[in-house]
Structures are given as structure tokens and as C-alpha cells.
Amino acid sequence: GKSFTLANLSYMMAQQGKKVLLIDADLGLANVDIMMGLKPQSNLADLFAGEAKLESLLIDGPPNVTILPASSGVREMTVLTDDQIMYFLGEVNELERNFDVVLIDTGAGIGKNVLYFNAAAQNVLVVTTPEPTSVTDAYAAMKVLHNTHMIKRFRLIVNRVKDRKQALK
């Protein structure tokens, strides 16, 4: 539900006149491009292989939405070094000035890549479902982000609920 939520959020913000960059940072199992019916010629794996510049990877999505696609099924992308992550975040920082909003779709869990990308964000949005395992995983991710990166404020979306009462519960 995370990718779907962010794809829709990017589309809604773009309809409000915002220029949006949606970064697919689920580096091992990327799917934002697929959700939007796009077929990128290259992706972040090419950046880390030294075969492409970040700007060349950007593709147009819906009006006012630009996508930075990641790779799918490239195991090396799931274990980036600290230097690679810092390089990537520095490159993204340079891009930010061209957009009103930057959304980062991370993978699930508490892996190093996920923690770094969430720690770099101004706001962390956690998407969960009301199922106990999903809620537990969401809580664990927030706890780790708080304990390791001192993030104190989270925004939570509870997906697949019947009504507001179930979401609040």
C-alpha cells in the first residue's frame, strides 16, 4: 500500500499545482514506474554502476509529476554502502530545488537503506493496515527510527479500513 499511497499522493499534489518528484527508493523491489504505466530506459542501478547521471534517470509521469525509478531484482541495490547512500542523498538534495515536493517511497522494514531514507525526510509517513502484524511492524519501524535517528513525529495512514472507527482503533 505504500507505493500506491505515494503514487496517489503525488498525483493529488500535482493536481493542486505542485511540482512533485516521486523517488522510488525501494531499491530492490521497485514498482512506482509500473504502477504509473512507465517503462524507464534506465534506473538507479545505472547511477550506482557509474553508467548514468541522476538527472538522466528522471522520467515524466502524470502532469507535474517526475519519477526517479529504482531497479527491481538487483540484489546489490539492497545493500548500498554508507558512502553510496550519502552520495545519492547529496544528488537528490541538488534536485530538490527544482520541485515543490519530494516524496520518497521506501521499502518495508528496518533495513539500512530504509532507515537512511526516512531519516533524510522532513516528514515520515508510515502506511499500515489494521492487521496486527502490520501494526506491529509499523510500530517497530517508528521505534527504530526514533531510537536511532531521533525522529519524534510520524504521520500514520491506516489503509484498508472499513471506517474511521477501525482506523482510530
JSON list of N, CA and C in Angstrom, two decimals, residues 18 38 148:
[
{"chain": "A", "resi": 18, "resn": "LYS", "atom": "N", "xyz": [1.33, 21.68, -7.57]},
{"chain": "A", "resi": 18, "resn": "LYS", "atom": "CA", "xyz": [2.69, 21.44, -7.05]},
{"chain": "A", "resi": 18, "resn": "LYS", "atom": "C", "xyz": [3.50, 20.66, -8.09]},
{"chain": "A", "resi": 38, "resn": "LEU", "atom": "N", "xyz": [4.80, 3.30, -16.77]},
{"chain": "A", "resi": 38, "resn": "LEU", "atom": "CA", "xyz": [6.01, 3.84, -17.38]},
{"chain": "A", "resi": 38, "resn": "LEU", "atom": "C", "xyz": [7.03, 2.73, -17.61]},
{"chain": "A", "resi": 148, "resn": "THR", "atom": "N", "xyz": [17.19, 5.43, 16.77]},
{"chain": "A", "resi": 148, "resn": "THR", "atom": "CA", "xyz": [18.47, 5.56, 16.06]},
{"chain": "A", "resi": 148, "resn": "THR", "atom": "C", "xyz": [18.66, 6.92, 15.38]}
]
